Amino acid sequence: MRPIRPSVTARRGGSARRRRAVSRVPAAVALVSALALTATACNSDDTGADSKASASAAAADTGDGTIKIPDDIRQKLKEHGIDLDKWKNGAWKNWDKDDWLREADEFINPIIKGLWNPDRMRRAKDPDKGVDADDISGDQGVTDPTPAPVKAQAVPPAYHANAATAGKVFFDSPEGTMVCSATVVKDPAHPGKSNLVWTAGHCVHAGKKGGWYRNIAFVPSYNDAGMSTQQLQGASRDQVAPYGVWWGDWAQTSEQWIEQGGATGGQGAPYDFAVIHVTPEKGGDGKSLEETVGTALPVNFDAPAVPKVESITATGYPAAPPYDGQLLYRCQDKPGRLSVTASDPTMYRIGCTMTGGSSGGGWVETGADGKPALVSNTSIGPVTSGWLAGPRLGTVAKGVYQAVSKKFAGQ
């Protein structure tokens, strides 16, 4: 399996103090996971982006349409040797591995207003994370027979009416502009007013050999009208992103993904999940993401064992051929078990023809109460497509989720 290579959002401090910082963070609270299906290196073209935007991770609206970066964020950038003006004008394109922020407390993602324009979003590529049959050994834990492919079904537009919690995560990596799928989830600290997004760890962090990706942003109901690629070439930003562009002001994933996540063999995949806290690019009107899209999914960290799950529905924007990443699809199947490493939790696996780009998309199961809940996210799949696998969300995933919620509980 090849790792997806998302890019980072801050420059890595190489001091021993920063490297030790992770040891002070519980494994369940660490940041990023690693997943992406079939991905191709992407060629980014930033000439059309507006790099003169105001910016910040926890931006404040000044009332005149601009965004003022809070002093604490500005200071944090300074501590990491980041000049905000230089960053906005293209310094984020420097992917020197010695400056790549990696650890759990080093996530920095200044807003660059206008960077994610329709053309840049349309050309974003999926991160590569495919597996060969030889990567999975039958004697490692429990693995059920490979499921029969289930043909992905197009979600009818408007997507907001039929899959309101779904959207796309855009980010920059050393390979260029990348894209994953994601889901709006509830926030226990802010009932009815969540700003939390669930995706794959590999969509925010490069794993064992890298750090945080950069310019991470979420677009709910991307291409809500289901326009074709040709139609999108002339679409306005409001048509492509009718519910706005939301920048990640914090992201967290499992420490297992940070330490183990890799490009081959499914390394770290059982812990390939992440939670992003977002803020509106333009400062917003005071409404949360959940209020803006009208709903959010609860997350079930006590989902039943694989044999007891009757059906799971996976949703995402597949971008690798034969798909082009512009339309929303879903697959429904009874899951089987997939064990990548005997010592790691067994993953869910379903038959599905979705390809790279669907990574990070939500897996939903109807619980005993008859209500849908998120139970996993797309993490890996074979190079040739046909099935998808996602981590079971247990104690570690719950720790990541609760940590992000608590971080913003008083805001």
CSV table of N, CA and C in Angstrom, one decimal, residues 233-390:
chain,number,residue,atom,x,y,z
A,233,GLN,N,-16.0,24.2,-14.8
A,233,GLN,CA,-14.9,25.0,-15.3
A,233,GLN,C,-15.3,26.5,-15.3
A,234,GLY,N,-16.6,26.7,-15.4
A,234,GLY,CA,-17.1,28.1,-15.4
A,234,GLY,C,-17.9,28.5,-14.2
A,235,ALA,N,-17.8,27.6,-13.2
A,235,ALA,CA,-18.7,27.8,-12.0
A,235,ALA,C,-18.0,28.9,-11.0
A,236,SER,N,-18.9,29.6,-10.3
A,236,SER,CA,-18.4,30.5,-9.3
A,236,SER,C,-18.0,29.8,-8.0
A,237,ARG,N,-17.3,30.5,-7.1
A,237,ARG,CA,-17.0,29.9,-5.9
A,237,ARG,C,-18.2,29.6,-5.1
A,238,ASP,N,-19.3,30.4,-5.1
A,238,ASP,CA,-20.5,30.2,-4.4
A,238,ASP,C,-21.2,28.9,-4.9
A,239,GLN,N,-21.1,28.6,-6.2
A,239,GLN,CA,-21.7,27.4,-6.8
A,239,GLN,C,-20.9,26.2,-6.3
A,240,VAL,N,-19.6,26.3,-6.3
A,240,VAL,CA,-18.8,25.1,-5.9
A,240,VAL,C,-18.9,24.9,-4.4
A,241,ALA,N,-18.9,26.0,-3.6
A,241,ALA,CA,-18.9,25.9,-2.2
A,241,ALA,C,-20.1,26.7,-1.6
A,242,PRO,N,-21.3,26.3,-1.8
A,242,PRO,CA,-22.5,27.1,-1.4
A,242,PRO,C,-22.6,27.3,0.1
A,243,TYR,N,-21.9,26.4,0.9
A,243,TYR,CA,-22.0,26.6,2.3
A,243,TYR,C,-20.7,27.1,2.9
A,244,GLY,N,-19.8,27.6,2.0
A,244,GLY,CA,-18.6,28.2,2.5
A,244,GLY,C,-17.4,27.3,2.5
A,245,VAL,N,-16.2,28.0,2.7
A,245,VAL,CA,-15.0,27.3,2.9
A,245,VAL,C,-14.6,27.4,4.4
A,246,TRP,N,-14.3,26.3,5.0
A,246,TRP,CA,-14.0,26.3,6.5
A,246,TRP,C,-12.6,25.8,6.7
A,247,TRP,N,-11.8,26.7,7.3
A,247,TRP,CA,-10.4,26.3,7.5
A,247,TRP,C,-10.2,25.6,8.8
A,248,GLY,N,-9.3,24.6,8.9
A,248,GLY,CA,-9.0,23.9,10.1
A,248,GLY,C,-8.2,24.8,11.0
A,249,ASP,N,-8.7,25.1,12.2
A,249,ASP,CA,-7.8,25.8,13.2
A,249,ASP,C,-7.3,24.9,14.2
A,250,TRP,N,-7.6,23.6,14.1
A,250,TRP,CA,-7.0,22.6,14.9
A,250,TRP,C,-7.3,21.2,14.3
A,251,ALA,N,-6.3,20.3,14.4
A,251,ALA,CA,-6.5,18.9,13.9
A,251,ALA,C,-5.8,18.0,14.9
A,252,GLN,N,-6.4,16.8,15.0
A,252,GLN,CA,-5.8,15.8,15.9
A,252,GLN,C,-6.0,14.5,15.4
A,253,THR,N,-5.0,13.6,15.6
A,253,THR,CA,-5.2,12.2,15.2
A,253,THR,C,-4.5,11.3,16.2
A,254,SER,N,-4.4,10.0,15.9
A,254,SER,CA,-3.9,9.1,16.9
A,254,SER,C,-2.3,9.2,16.8
A,255,GLU,N,-1.7,9.0,18.0
A,255,GLU,CA,-0.3,9.0,18.0
A,255,GLU,C,0.2,7.8,17.2
A,256,GLN,N,-0.6,6.7,17.2
A,256,GLN,CA,-0.2,5.5,16.4
A,256,GLN,C,0.0,5.9,14.9
A,257,TRP,N,-0.9,6.7,14.4
A,257,TRP,CA,-0.8,7.1,13.0
A,257,TRP,C,0.5,8.0,12.8
A,258,ILE,N,0.8,8.9,13.7
A,258,ILE,CA,1.9,9.7,13.6
A,258,ILE,C,3.2,8.9,13.7
A,259,GLU,N,3.2,7.9,14.5
A,259,GLU,CA,4.4,7.1,14.7
A,259,GLU,C,4.6,5.9,13.7
A,260,GLN,N,3.4,5.4,13.3
A,260,GLN,CA,3.5,4.2,12.4
A,260,GLN,C,3.0,4.4,11.0
A,261,GLY,N,2.2,5.4,10.8
A,261,GLY,CA,1.5,5.5,9.5
A,261,GLY,C,2.5,5.5,8.3
A,262,GLY,N,2.3,4.7,7.4
A,262,GLY,CA,3.2,4.5,6.3
A,262,GLY,C,2.5,4.3,4.9
A,263,ALA,N,3.4,4.2,3.9
A,263,ALA,CA,2.9,4.1,2.5
A,263,ALA,C,2.6,2.7,2.1
A,264,THR,N,3.2,1.7,2.8
A,264,THR,CA,3.0,0.4,2.3
A,264,THR,C,2.5,-0.5,3.4
A,265,GLY,N,1.8,-1.6,3.0
A,265,GLY,CA,1.4,-2.6,4.0
A,265,GLY,C,0.3,-2.2,4.9
A,266,GLY,N,-0.3,-1.1,4.7
A,266,GLY,CA,-1.4,-0.7,5.6
A,266,GLY,C,-0.9,-0.3,7.0
A,267,GLN,N,0.4,0.1,7.1
A,267,GLN,CA,0.9,0.5,8.4
A,267,GLN,C,0.1,1.7,9.0
A,268,GLY,N,-0.4,1.5,10.2
A,268,GLY,CA,-1.1,2.6,10.9
A,268,GLY,C,-2.6,2.7,10.5
A,269,ALA,N,-3.0,1.9,9.5
A,269,ALA,CA,-4.4,2.0,9.0
A,269,ALA,C,-5.5,1.8,10.1
A,270,PRO,N,-5.3,0.9,11.1
A,270,PRO,CA,-6.3,0.7,12.1
A,270,PRO,C,-6.5,1.9,13.0
A,271,TYR,N,-5.6,2.9,12.9
A,271,TYR,CA,-5.7,4.1,13.7
A,271,TYR,C,-5.7,5.4,12.8
A,272,ASP,N,-6.2,5.2,11.5
A,272,ASP,CA,-6.2,6.2,10.5
A,272,ASP,C,-7.5,7.0,10.6
A,273,PHE,N,-7.6,7.9,11.6
A,273,PHE,CA,-8.7,8.8,11.7
A,273,PHE,C,-8.2,10.1,12.3
A,274,ALA,N,-9.0,11.1,12.1
A,274,ALA,CA,-8.6,12.4,12.6
A,274,ALA,C,-9.9,13.3,12.7
A,275,VAL,N,-9.8,14.3,13.6
A,275,VAL,CA,-10.8,15.2,13.9
A,275,VAL,C,-10.3,16.6,13.6
A,276,ILE,N,-11.0,17.4,12.8
A,276,ILE,CA,-10.6,18.8,12.5
A,276,ILE,C,-11.6,19.7,13.1
A,277,HIS,N,-11.1,20.8,13.8
A,277,HIS,CA,-12.0,21.9,14.2
A,277,HIS,C,-11.9,23.0,13.2
A,278,VAL,N,-13.0,23.5,12.7
A,278,VAL,CA,-13.0,24.4,11.6
A,278,VAL,C,-13.5,25.8,12.0
A,279,THR,N,-13.2,26.8,11.2
A,279,THR,CA,-13.7,28.2,11.3
A,279,THR,C,-13.9,28.7,9.9
A,280,PRO,N,-15.0,29.5,9.7
A,280,PRO,CA,-15.2,30.0,8.4
A,280,PRO,C,-14.2,31.0,7.9
A,281,GLU,N,-13.8,30.8,6.6
A,281,GLU,CA,-12.7,31.6,6.0
A,281,GLU,C,-13.0,33.1,6.1
A,282,LYS,N,-14.3,33.5,5.9
A,282,LYS,CA,-14.6,34.9,5.8
A,282,LYS,C,-15.1,35.5,7.2
A,283,GLY,N,-14.8,34.8,8.3
A,283,GLY,CA,-15.3,35.3,9.5
A,283,GLY,C,-16.7,34.8,9.9
A,284,GLY,N,-17.5,34.6,8.9
A,284,GLY,CA,-18.8,34.1,9.1
A,284,GLY,C,-19.8,35.0,9.7
A,285,ASP,N,-21.0,34.5,10.0
A,285,ASP,CA,-22.1,35.3,10.5
A,285,ASP,C,-22.5,34.9,11.9
A,286,GLY,N,-21.6,34.2,12.6
A,286,GLY,CA,-21.8,33.7,13.9
A,286,GLY,C,-22.4,32.3,14.0
A,287,LYS,N,-22.8,31.7,12.8
A,287,LYS,CA,-23.3,30.4,12.8
A,287,LYS,C,-22.2,29.3,12.8
A,288,SER,N,-22.4,28.3,13.5
A,288,SER,CA,-21.5,27.1,13.5
A,288,SER,C,-21.6,26.4,12.2
A,289,LEU,N,-20.7,25.4,11.9
A,289,LEU,CA,-20.8,24.6,10.8
A,289,LEU,C,-22.1,23.8,10.8
A,290,GLU,N,-22.4,23.2,12.0
A,290,GLU,CA,-23.6,22.4,12.1
A,290,GLU,C,-24.9,23.2,11.8
A,291,GLU,N,-24.9,24.4,12.3
A,291,GLU,CA,-26.1,25.3,12.0
A,291,GLU,C,-26.1,25.7,10.5
A,292,THR,N,-25.0,25.8,9.9
A,292,THR,CA,-24.9,26.2,8.5
A,292,THR,C,-25.4,25.1,7.6
A,293,VAL,N,-25.0,23.9,7.9
A,293,VAL,CA,-25.4,22.8,7.0
A,293,VAL,C,-26.7,22.2,7.5
A,294,GLY,N,-27.1,22.4,8.7
A,294,GLY,CA,-28.4,22.0,9.2
A,294,GLY,C,-28.4,20.7,10.0
A,295,THR,N,-27.2,20.0,10.1
A,295,THR,CA,-27.2,18.7,10.8
A,295,THR,C,-25.7,18.3,11.1
A,296,ALA,N,-25.6,17.3,11.9
A,296,ALA,CA,-24.3,16.7,12.2
A,296,ALA,C,-24.5,15.3,12.7
A,297,LEU,N,-23.6,14.4,12.4
A,297,LEU,CA,-23.8,13.0,12.8
A,297,LEU,C,-23.1,12.7,14.2
A,298,PRO,N,-23.8,11.9,15.0
A,298,PRO,CA,-23.1,11.5,16.3
A,298,PRO,C,-22.1,10.4,15.9
A,299,VAL,N,-21.1,10.2,16.8
A,299,VAL,CA,-20.1,9.2,16.5
A,299,VAL,C,-20.3,8.1,17.5
A,300,ASN,N,-20.3,6.8,17.1
A,300,ASN,CA,-20.5,5.7,17.9
A,300,ASN,C,-19.1,5.0,18.2
A,301,PHE,N,-18.6,5.1,19.4
A,301,PHE,CA,-17.4,4.5,19.7
A,301,PHE,C,-17.6,3.1,20.4
A,302,ASP,N,-18.8,2.6,20.4
A,302,ASP,CA,-19.1,1.3,20.9
A,302,ASP,C,-19.9,0.5,19.9
A,303,ALA,N,-19.5,0.7,18.6
A,303,ALA,CA,-20.2,0.0,17.5
A,303,ALA,C,-20.0,-1.5,17.8
A,304,PRO,N,-21.0,-2.3,17.4
A,304,PRO,CA,-20.9,-3.8,17.6
A,304,PRO,C,-19.8,-4.4,16.8
A,305,ALA,N,-19.4,-5.6,17.2
A,305,ALA,CA,-18.4,-6.3,16.5
A,305,ALA,C,-18.8,-6.6,15.1
A,306,VAL,N,-17.8,-6.7,14.2
A,306,VAL,CA,-18.1,-6.8,12.8
A,306,VAL,C,-19.2,-7.8,12.4
A,307,PRO,N,-19.2,-9.0,12.9
A,307,PRO,CA,-20.2,-10.0,12.5
A,307,PRO,C,-21.6,-9.6,12.9
A,308,LYS,N,-21.8,-8.6,13.8
A,308,LYS,CA,-23.1,-8.2,14.3
A,308,LYS,C,-23.6,-7.0,13.5
A,309,VAL,N,-22.8,-6.4,12.6
A,309,VAL,CA,-23.2,-5.2,11.9
A,309,VAL,C,-23.9,-5.7,10.6
A,310,GLU,N,-25.1,-5.4,10.4
A,310,GLU,CA,-25.9,-5.8,9.2
A,310,GLU,C,-25.5,-5.0,8.0
A,311,SER,N,-25.3,-3.7,8.1
A,311,SER,CA,-25.0,-2.9,6.9
A,311,SER,C,-24.3,-1.6,7.3
A,312,ILE,N,-23.4,-1.2,6.4
A,312,ILE,CA,-22.7,0.0,6.6
A,312,ILE,C,-22.7,0.8,5.3
A,313,THR,N,-22.9,2.1,5.3
A,313,THR,CA,-22.9,2.9,4.1
A,313,THR,C,-21.7,3.8,4.1
A,314,ALA,N,-20.9,3.8,3.1
A,314,ALA,CA,-19.7,4.6,3.0
A,314,ALA,C,-20.0,5.7,1.9
A,315,THR,N,-19.6,6.9,2.2
A,315,THR,CA,-19.9,8.0,1.3
A,315,THR,C,-18.6,8.8,1.0
A,316,GLY,N,-18.5,9.3,-0.2
A,316,GLY,CA,-17.2,10.0,-0.5
A,316,GLY,C,-17.2,10.5,-1.9
A,317,TYR,N,-16.2,11.3,-2.2
A,317,TYR,CA,-16.0,11.9,-3.5
A,317,TYR,C,-14.8,11.2,-4.2
A,318,PRO,N,-15.0,10.0,-4.8
A,318,PRO,CA,-13.9,9.3,-5.4
A,318,PRO,C,-13.3,10.1,-6.6
A,319,ALA,N,-11.9,10.2,-6.6
A,319,ALA,CA,-11.2,11.0,-7.6
A,319,ALA,C,-10.4,10.3,-8.6
A,320,ALA,N,-9.9,9.1,-8.2
A,320,ALA,CA,-9.1,8.3,-9.2
A,320,ALA,C,-10.0,7.6,-10.2
A,321,PRO,N,-9.5,7.4,-11.4
A,321,PRO,CA,-10.3,6.8,-12.5
A,321,PRO,C,-11.0,5.6,-12.1
A,322,PRO,N,-12.3,5.4,-12.5
A,322,PRO,CA,-13.0,6.1,-13.5
A,322,PRO,C,-13.7,7.3,-13.1
A,323,TYR,N,-13.5,7.7,-11.8
A,323,TYR,CA,-14.2,8.9,-11.3
A,323,TYR,C,-13.3,10.1,-11.5
A,324,ASP,N,-13.9,11.3,-11.3
A,324,ASP,CA,-13.0,12.5,-11.4
A,324,ASP,C,-13.1,13.4,-10.2
A,325,GLY,N,-13.7,13.0,-9.1
A,325,GLY,CA,-13.6,13.7,-7.8
A,325,GLY,C,-14.7,14.8,-7.7
A,326,GLN,N,-15.5,15.0,-8.7
A,326,GLN,CA,-16.4,16.1,-8.6
A,326,GLN,C,-17.8,15.8,-8.2
A,327,LEU,N,-18.1,14.4,-8.1
A,327,LEU,CA,-19.4,14.0,-7.8
A,327,LEU,C,-19.4,13.1,-6.5
A,328,LEU,N,-20.5,13.1,-5.8
A,328,LEU,CA,-20.6,12.3,-4.5
A,328,LEU,C,-21.2,11.0,-4.8
A,329,TYR,N,-20.6,9.9,-4.2
A,329,TYR,CA,-21.1,8.6,-4.3
A,329,TYR,C,-21.2,7.9,-3.0
A,330,ARG,N,-21.9,6.7,-3.0
A,330,ARG,CA,-21.9,5.9,-1.7
A,330,ARG,C,-22.0,4.4,-2.1
A,331,CYS,N,-21.6,3.6,-1.1
A,331,CYS,CA,-21.7,2.2,-1.2
A,331,CYS,C,-22.3,1.6,0.0
A,332,GLN,N,-23.2,0.6,-0.1
A,332,GLN,CA,-23.8,-0.1,1.1
A,332,GLN,C,-23.5,-1.5,1.0
A,333,ASP,N,-23.0,-2.1,2.1
A,333,ASP,CA,-22.7,-3.5,2.2
A,333,ASP,C,-22.6,-4.0,3.6
A,334,LYS,N,-22.7,-5.3,3.8
A,334,LYS,CA,-22.5,-5.9,5.1
A,334,LYS,C,-21.0,-6.1,5.3
A,335,PRO,N,-20.4,-5.5,6.3
A,335,PRO,CA,-19.0,-5.5,6.5
A,335,PRO,C,-18.4,-6.9,6.9
A,336,GLY,N,-17.1,-7.1,6.5
A,336,GLY,CA,-16.4,-8.3,6.9
A,336,GLY,C,-15.2,-7.7,7.7
A,337,ARG,N,-14.3,-8.6,8.1
A,337,ARG,CA,-13.1,-8.2,8.9
A,337,ARG,C,-11.9,-8.2,8.1
A,338,LEU,N,-11.0,-7.3,8.4
A,338,LEU,CA,-9.7,-7.2,7.8
A,338,LEU,C,-8.6,-6.9,8.9
A,339,SER,N,-7.7,-7.8,9.0
A,339,SER,CA,-6.6,-7.6,9.9
A,339,SER,C,-5.3,-7.4,9.2
A,340,VAL,N,-4.7,-6.2,9.4
A,340,VAL,CA,-3.5,-5.8,8.7
A,340,VAL,C,-2.3,-6.3,9.6
A,341,THR,N,-2.4,-6.1,10.9
A,341,THR,CA,-1.4,-6.6,11.8
A,341,THR,C,-2.1,-7.3,13.0
A,342,ALA,N,-1.6,-8.4,13.4
A,342,ALA,CA,-2.3,-9.2,14.5
A,342,ALA,C,-2.5,-8.4,15.8
A,343,SER,N,-1.5,-7.5,16.1
A,343,SER,CA,-1.6,-6.8,17.4
A,343,SER,C,-2.5,-5.6,17.3
A,344,ASP,N,-2.9,-5.2,16.1
A,344,ASP,CA,-3.8,-4.0,16.0
A,344,ASP,C,-5.3,-4.4,15.9
A,345,PRO,N,-6.2,-3.5,16.1
A,345,PRO,CA,-7.6,-3.8,16.0
A,345,PRO,C,-8.0,-4.2,14.6
A,346,THR,N,-8.9,-5.1,14.5
A,346,THR,CA,-9.5,-5.5,13.2
A,346,THR,C,-10.3,-4.4,12.6
A,347,MET,N,-10.1,-4.2,11.3
A,347,MET,CA,-10.8,-3.2,10.6
A,347,MET,C,-12.1,-3.7,10.0
A,348,TYR,N,-13.0,-2.8,9.7
A,348,TYR,CA,-14.2,-3.1,8.9
A,348,TYR,C,-13.7,-3.1,7.4
A,349,ARG,N,-14.4,-4.0,6.6
A,349,ARG,CA,-14.1,-4.0,5.2
A,349,ARG,C,-15.4,-4.3,4.4
A,350,ILE,N,-15.7,-3.5,3.4
A,350,ILE,CA,-16.9,-3.7,2.6
A,350,ILE,C,-16.5,-3.7,1.1
A,351,GLY,N,-17.4,-4.3,0.3
A,351,GLY,CA,-17.2,-4.3,-1.2
A,351,GLY,C,-17.6,-2.9,-1.6
A,352,CYS,N,-16.8,-2.2,-2.5
A,352,CYS,CA,-17.1,-0.9,-3.0
A,352,CYS,C,-16.1,-0.5,-4.1
A,353,THR,N,-16.7,0.0,-5.2
A,353,THR,CA,-15.8,0.4,-6.3
A,353,THR,C,-15.3,1.8,-6.2
A,354,MET,N,-15.6,2.6,-5.1
A,354,MET,CA,-15.0,3.9,-5.0
A,354,MET,C,-13.5,3.8,-4.9
A,355,THR,N,-12.8,4.9,-5.4
A,355,THR,CA,-11.4,4.9,-5.5
A,355,THR,C,-10.8,6.0,-4.6
A,356,GLY,N,-9.5,6.3,-4.8
A,356,GLY,CA,-8.9,7.4,-4.0
A,356,GLY,C,-9.6,8.7,-4.2
A,357,GLY,N,-9.6,9.5,-3.1
A,357,GLY,CA,-10.4,10.7,-3.0
A,357,GLY,C,-11.5,10.5,-2.1
A,358,SER,N,-12.0,9.2,-2.0
A,358,SER,CA,-13.1,8.9,-1.1
A,358,SER,C,-12.5,8.7,0.3
A,359,SER,N,-11.2,8.7,0.4
A,359,SER,CA,-10.5,8.5,1.7
A,359,SER,C,-11.0,9.5,2.7
A,360,GLY,N,-11.2,9.1,3.9
A,360,GLY,CA,-11.7,10.0,5.0
A,360,GLY,C,-13.2,10.1,5.0
A,361,GLY,N,-13.9,9.6,4.0
A,361,GLY,CA,-15.4,9.7,3.9
A,361,GLY,C,-16.0,8.9,5.0
A,362,GLY,N,-17.2,9.3,5.5
A,362,GLY,CA,-17.8,8.7,6.7
A,362,GLY,C,-18.5,7.3,6.4
A,363,TRP,N,-18.4,6.4,7.3
A,363,TRP,CA,-19.1,5.1,7.3
A,363,TRP,C,-20.2,5.2,8.3
A,364,VAL,N,-21.4,5.0,7.9
A,364,VAL,CA,-22.6,5.2,8.8
A,364,VAL,C,-23.3,3.9,9.0
A,365,GLU,N,-23.7,3.6,10.2
A,365,GLU,CA,-24.5,2.4,10.6
A,365,GLU,C,-25.7,2.9,11.4
A,366,THR,N,-26.8,2.3,11.1
A,366,THR,CA,-28.0,2.6,11.9
A,366,THR,C,-28.0,1.7,13.2
A,367,GLY,N,-28.0,2.4,14.3
A,367,GLY,CA,-27.8,1.8,15.6
A,367,GLY,C,-29.1,1.1,16.1
A,368,ALA,N,-29.0,0.5,17.3
A,368,ALA,CA,-30.1,-0.1,17.9
A,368,ALA,C,-31.3,0.8,18.2
A,369,ASP,N,-31.0,2.1,18.3
A,369,ASP,CA,-32.0,3.1,18.5
A,369,ASP,C,-32.7,3.6,17.2
A,370,GLY,N,-32.2,3.0,16.1
A,370,GLY,CA,-32.8,3.3,14.8
A,370,GLY,C,-32.3,4.6,14.2
A,371,LYS,N,-31.2,5.2,14.8
A,371,LYS,CA,-30.7,6.4,14.3
A,371,LYS,C,-29.3,6.2,13.7
A,372,PRO,N,-28.9,6.9,12.6
A,372,PRO,CA,-27.6,6.7,12.0
A,372,PRO,C,-26.5,7.3,12.8
A,373,ALA,N,-25.3,6.7,12.8
A,373,ALA,CA,-24.2,7.2,13.5
A,373,ALA,C,-22.9,6.9,12.8
A,374,LEU,N,-21.9,7.7,12.9
A,374,LEU,CA,-20.6,7.4,12.2
A,374,LEU,C,-19.9,6.3,13.0
A,375,VAL,N,-19.4,5.3,12.3
A,375,VAL,CA,-18.7,4.2,13.0
A,375,VAL,C,-17.3,4.0,12.4
A,376,SER,N,-17.0,4.6,11.3
A,376,SER,CA,-15.7,4.5,10.7
A,376,SER,C,-15.5,5.5,9.6
A,377,ASN,N,-14.3,5.5,8.9
A,377,ASN,CA,-14.1,6.3,7.8
A,377,ASN,C,-13.2,5.5,6.8
A,378,THR,N,-13.3,5.8,5.5
A,378,THR,CA,-12.5,5.1,4.5
A,378,THR,C,-11.0,5.4,4.8
A,379,SER,N,-10.3,4.3,4.8
A,379,SER,CA,-8.8,4.4,5.0
A,379,SER,C,-8.0,3.8,3.9
A,380,ILE,N,-8.2,2.6,3.6
A,380,ILE,CA,-7.4,1.9,2.6
A,380,ILE,C,-8.3,1.1,1.6
A,381,GLY,N,-7.7,0.8,0.5
A,381,GLY,CA,-8.4,0.0,-0.5
A,381,GLY,C,-7.4,-0.6,-1.5
A,382,PRO,N,-7.7,-1.6,-2.3
A,382,PRO,CA,-6.7,-2.2,-3.2
A,382,PRO,C,-6.4,-1.2,-4.4
A,383,VAL,N,-5.3,-1.4,-4.9
A,383,VAL,CA,-4.9,-0.5,-6.1
A,383,VAL,C,-5.9,-0.6,-7.2
A,384,THR,N,-6.5,-1.8,-7.4
A,384,THR,CA,-7.4,-2.0,-8.5
A,384,THR,C,-8.8,-1.7,-8.1
A,385,SER,N,-9.1,-1.2,-6.9
A,385,SER,CA,-10.4,-0.9,-6.3
A,385,SER,C,-11.2,-2.2,-6.2
A,386,GLY,N,-12.4,-2.1,-5.6
A,386,GLY,CA,-13.2,-3.3,-5.4
A,386,GLY,C,-13.7,-3.4,-4.0
A,387,TRP,N,-12.9,-2.9,-3.0
A,387,TRP,CA,-13.3,-2.9,-1.6
A,387,TRP,C,-12.6,-1.8,-0.9
A,388,LEU,N,-13.2,-1.4,0.2
A,388,LEU,CA,-12.6,-0.4,1.1
A,388,LEU,C,-12.5,-0.9,2.5
A,389,ALA,N,-11.6,-0.4,3.3
A,389,ALA,CA,-11.5,-0.8,4.7
A,389,ALA,C,-11.4,0.5,5.6
A,390,GLY,N,-11.9,0.4,6.7
A,390,GLY,CA,-11.9,1.5,7.7
A,390,GLY,C,-11.7,1.1,9.1
